[in-house]
């Protein structure tokens, strides 16, 4: 995909970002954490650029990559940065789940769980308003 994205970025950058996201996850499973972080960071950079151009199409994928980036940063003990990435992921995904919980609810639930986990790693309470909004987007009836 990297080679294809160089010649036709509009057509292949989304696939490259998805592959980098998956590569980061697999490298992490093998204990190759620094390489996993590099792949995750590149996926976020590509998806950030794509989301800026077409937010409705790419924000959810950016949120997924930010979630994975948070996981990779946490594995390396970079907890503050991990929390920042996890919180951004939740904030970006909530509007999509508010519009369609069926399509984005499970992704938001996983992302919110990881955000709460990142908060716990730092001994902090999650942003209550953010958690309430996520729960409402999931239809949990929280006020």
CSV table of C-alpha atoms in Angstrom, one decimal:
chain,number,residue,atom,x,y,z
A,1,UNK,CA,0.0,0.0,0.0
A,2,UNK,CA,2.9,2.4,0.7
A,3,UNK,CA,4.0,2.1,-2.9
A,4,UNK,CA,0.5,2.5,-4.3
A,5,UNK,CA,-0.2,5.4,-2.0
A,6,UNK,CA,2.8,7.2,-3.3
A,7,UNK,CA,1.4,7.1,-6.9
A,8,UNK,CA,-2.3,7.4,-6.0
A,9,UNK,CA,-2.7,8.8,-2.4
A,10,UNK,CA,-6.4,9.5,-2.7
A,11,UNK,CA,-7.1,5.9,-3.6
A,12,UNK,CA,-4.7,4.1,-1.3
A,13,UNK,CA,-3.8,6.2,1.7
A,14,UNK,CA,-6.8,4.9,3.6
A,15,UNK,CA,-5.7,1.4,3.0
A,16,UNK,CA,-2.1,2.2,4.0
A,17,UNK,CA,-3.3,3.7,7.3
A,18,UNK,CA,-5.5,0.6,8.0
A,19,UNK,CA,-2.5,-1.7,7.3
A,20,UNK,CA,-0.2,0.4,9.5
A,21,UNK,CA,-2.9,0.3,12.3
A,22,UNK,CA,-3.0,-3.5,12.0
A,23,UNK,CA,0.8,-3.8,11.8
A,24,UNK,CA,1.2,-1.8,15.0
A,25,UNK,CA,-1.2,-4.2,16.8
A,26,UNK,CA,0.6,-7.3,15.5
A,27,UNK,CA,4.1,-5.8,16.4
A,28,UNK,CA,2.8,-5.1,19.9
A,29,UNK,CA,1.6,-8.7,20.3
A,30,UNK,CA,5.2,-9.8,19.4
A,31,UNK,CA,6.7,-7.5,22.0
A,32,UNK,CA,8.2,-5.2,19.4
A,33,UNK,CA,6.7,-2.1,21.1
A,34,UNK,CA,8.9,0.7,19.6
A,35,UNK,CA,8.2,-0.5,16.1
A,36,UNK,CA,4.5,-0.8,17.0
A,37,UNK,CA,4.5,2.8,18.2
A,38,UNK,CA,6.1,4.0,15.0
A,39,UNK,CA,3.4,2.2,12.9
A,40,UNK,CA,0.6,3.6,15.1
A,41,UNK,CA,2.0,7.1,14.9
A,42,UNK,CA,2.2,6.9,11.1
A,43,UNK,CA,-1.4,5.6,10.9
A,44,UNK,CA,-2.6,8.5,13.1
A,45,UNK,CA,-0.8,11.0,10.9
A,46,UNK,CA,-2.3,9.7,7.7
A,47,UNK,CA,-5.8,9.5,9.2
A,48,UNK,CA,-5.5,13.0,10.7
A,49,UNK,CA,-4.8,14.3,7.3
A,50,UNK,CA,-7.6,12.4,5.7
A,51,UNK,CA,-10.1,13.4,8.5
A,52,UNK,CA,-9.2,17.0,7.9
A,53,UNK,CA,-10.2,16.7,4.3
A,54,UNK,CA,-13.3,14.4,4.8
A,55,UNK,CA,-14.3,14.3,8.4
A,56,UNK,CA,-17.5,12.3,7.9
A,57,UNK,CA,-15.6,9.6,6.1
A,58,UNK,CA,-12.4,9.4,8.2
A,59,UNK,CA,-13.0,10.6,11.8
A,60,UNK,CA,-14.1,7.2,13.1
A,61,UNK,CA,-11.0,5.6,11.6
A,62,UNK,CA,-8.9,8.4,13.2
A,63,UNK,CA,-10.5,7.6,16.5
A,64,UNK,CA,-9.6,3.9,16.2
A,65,UNK,CA,-6.0,4.8,15.3
A,66,UNK,CA,-5.9,7.2,18.3
A,67,UNK,CA,-7.2,4.4,20.5
A,68,UNK,CA,-4.5,2.1,19.3
A,69,UNK,CA,-1.9,4.8,19.7
A,70,UNK,CA,-3.0,5.2,23.3
A,71,UNK,CA,-2.5,1.5,23.9
A,72,UNK,CA,1.0,1.5,22.3
A,73,UNK,CA,2.0,4.6,24.4
A,74,UNK,CA,0.7,3.0,27.5
A,75,UNK,CA,2.7,-0.2,26.8
A,76,UNK,CA,5.9,2.0,26.7
A,77,UNK,CA,5.0,3.7,30.0
A,78,UNK,CA,4.2,7.0,28.3
A,79,UNK,CA,1.0,7.3,30.3
A,80,UNK,CA,0.2,11.0,29.9
A,81,UNK,CA,0.5,10.8,26.1
A,82,UNK,CA,-1.6,7.6,26.2
A,83,UNK,CA,-4.3,9.4,28.1
A,84,UNK,CA,-4.3,12.3,25.7
A,85,UNK,CA,-4.7,10.0,22.7
A,86,UNK,CA,-7.4,7.9,24.4
A,87,UNK,CA,-9.4,11.0,25.3
A,88,UNK,CA,-9.2,12.4,21.8
A,89,UNK,CA,-10.4,9.1,20.4
A,90,UNK,CA,-13.5,9.2,22.6
A,91,UNK,CA,-14.2,12.8,21.8
A,92,UNK,CA,-14.0,12.2,18.1
A,93,UNK,CA,-16.1,9.1,18.1
A,94,UNK,CA,-19.0,10.3,20.3
A,95,UNK,CA,-20.7,12.4,17.5
A,96,UNK,CA,-20.8,9.3,15.3
A,97,UNK,CA,-22.3,7.1,17.9
A,98,UNK,CA,-24.8,9.8,18.7
A,99,UNK,CA,-26.0,9.6,15.1
A,100,UNK,CA,-25.8,5.8,14.8
A,101,UNK,CA,-25.2,3.7,17.9
A,102,UNK,CA,-25.7,0.6,15.8
A,103,UNK,CA,-22.8,1.5,13.6
A,104,UNK,CA,-20.4,3.0,16.1
A,105,UNK,CA,-21.6,1.9,19.5
A,106,UNK,CA,-19.3,-1.1,20.0
A,107,UNK,CA,-16.3,1.0,18.9
A,108,UNK,CA,-17.2,3.8,21.2
A,109,UNK,CA,-17.7,1.4,24.1
A,110,UNK,CA,-14.2,-0.1,23.6
A,111,UNK,CA,-12.6,3.3,23.2
A,112,UNK,CA,-14.3,4.6,26.3
A,113,UNK,CA,-13.1,1.5,28.3
A,114,UNK,CA,-9.6,2.2,27.2
A,115,UNK,CA,-9.9,5.9,28.1
A,116,UNK,CA,-11.1,4.8,31.6
A,117,UNK,CA,-8.2,2.4,31.8
A,118,UNK,CA,-5.7,5.1,30.8
A,119,UNK,CA,-7.1,7.4,33.5
A,120,UNK,CA,-6.7,4.6,36.1
A,121,UNK,CA,-3.1,4.1,35.1
A,122,UNK,CA,-2.5,7.7,36.2
A,123,UNK,CA,-4.7,7.5,39.3
A,124,UNK,CA,-7.1,10.0,37.8
A,125,UNK,CA,-10.9,10.1,37.6
A,126,UNK,CA,-12.2,10.2,34.0
A,127,UNK,CA,-13.9,13.3,32.8
A,128,UNK,CA,-17.4,12.7,34.1
A,129,UNK,CA,-19.1,14.8,31.4
A,130,UNK,CA,-17.3,12.9,28.7
A,131,UNK,CA,-18.3,9.5,30.2
A,132,UNK,CA,-21.9,10.7,30.5
A,133,UNK,CA,-22.0,11.8,26.9
A,134,UNK,CA,-20.5,8.5,25.7
A,135,UNK,CA,-23.0,6.6,27.8
A,136,UNK,CA,-25.9,8.6,26.4
A,137,UNK,CA,-24.6,8.0,22.8
A,138,UNK,CA,-24.6,4.3,23.7
A,139,UNK,CA,-28.2,4.6,24.8
A,140,UNK,CA,-27.5,3.8,28.4
A,141,UNK,CA,-29.9,6.4,29.8
A,142,UNK,CA,-27.3,8.1,32.0
A,143,UNK,CA,-28.1,11.7,33.1
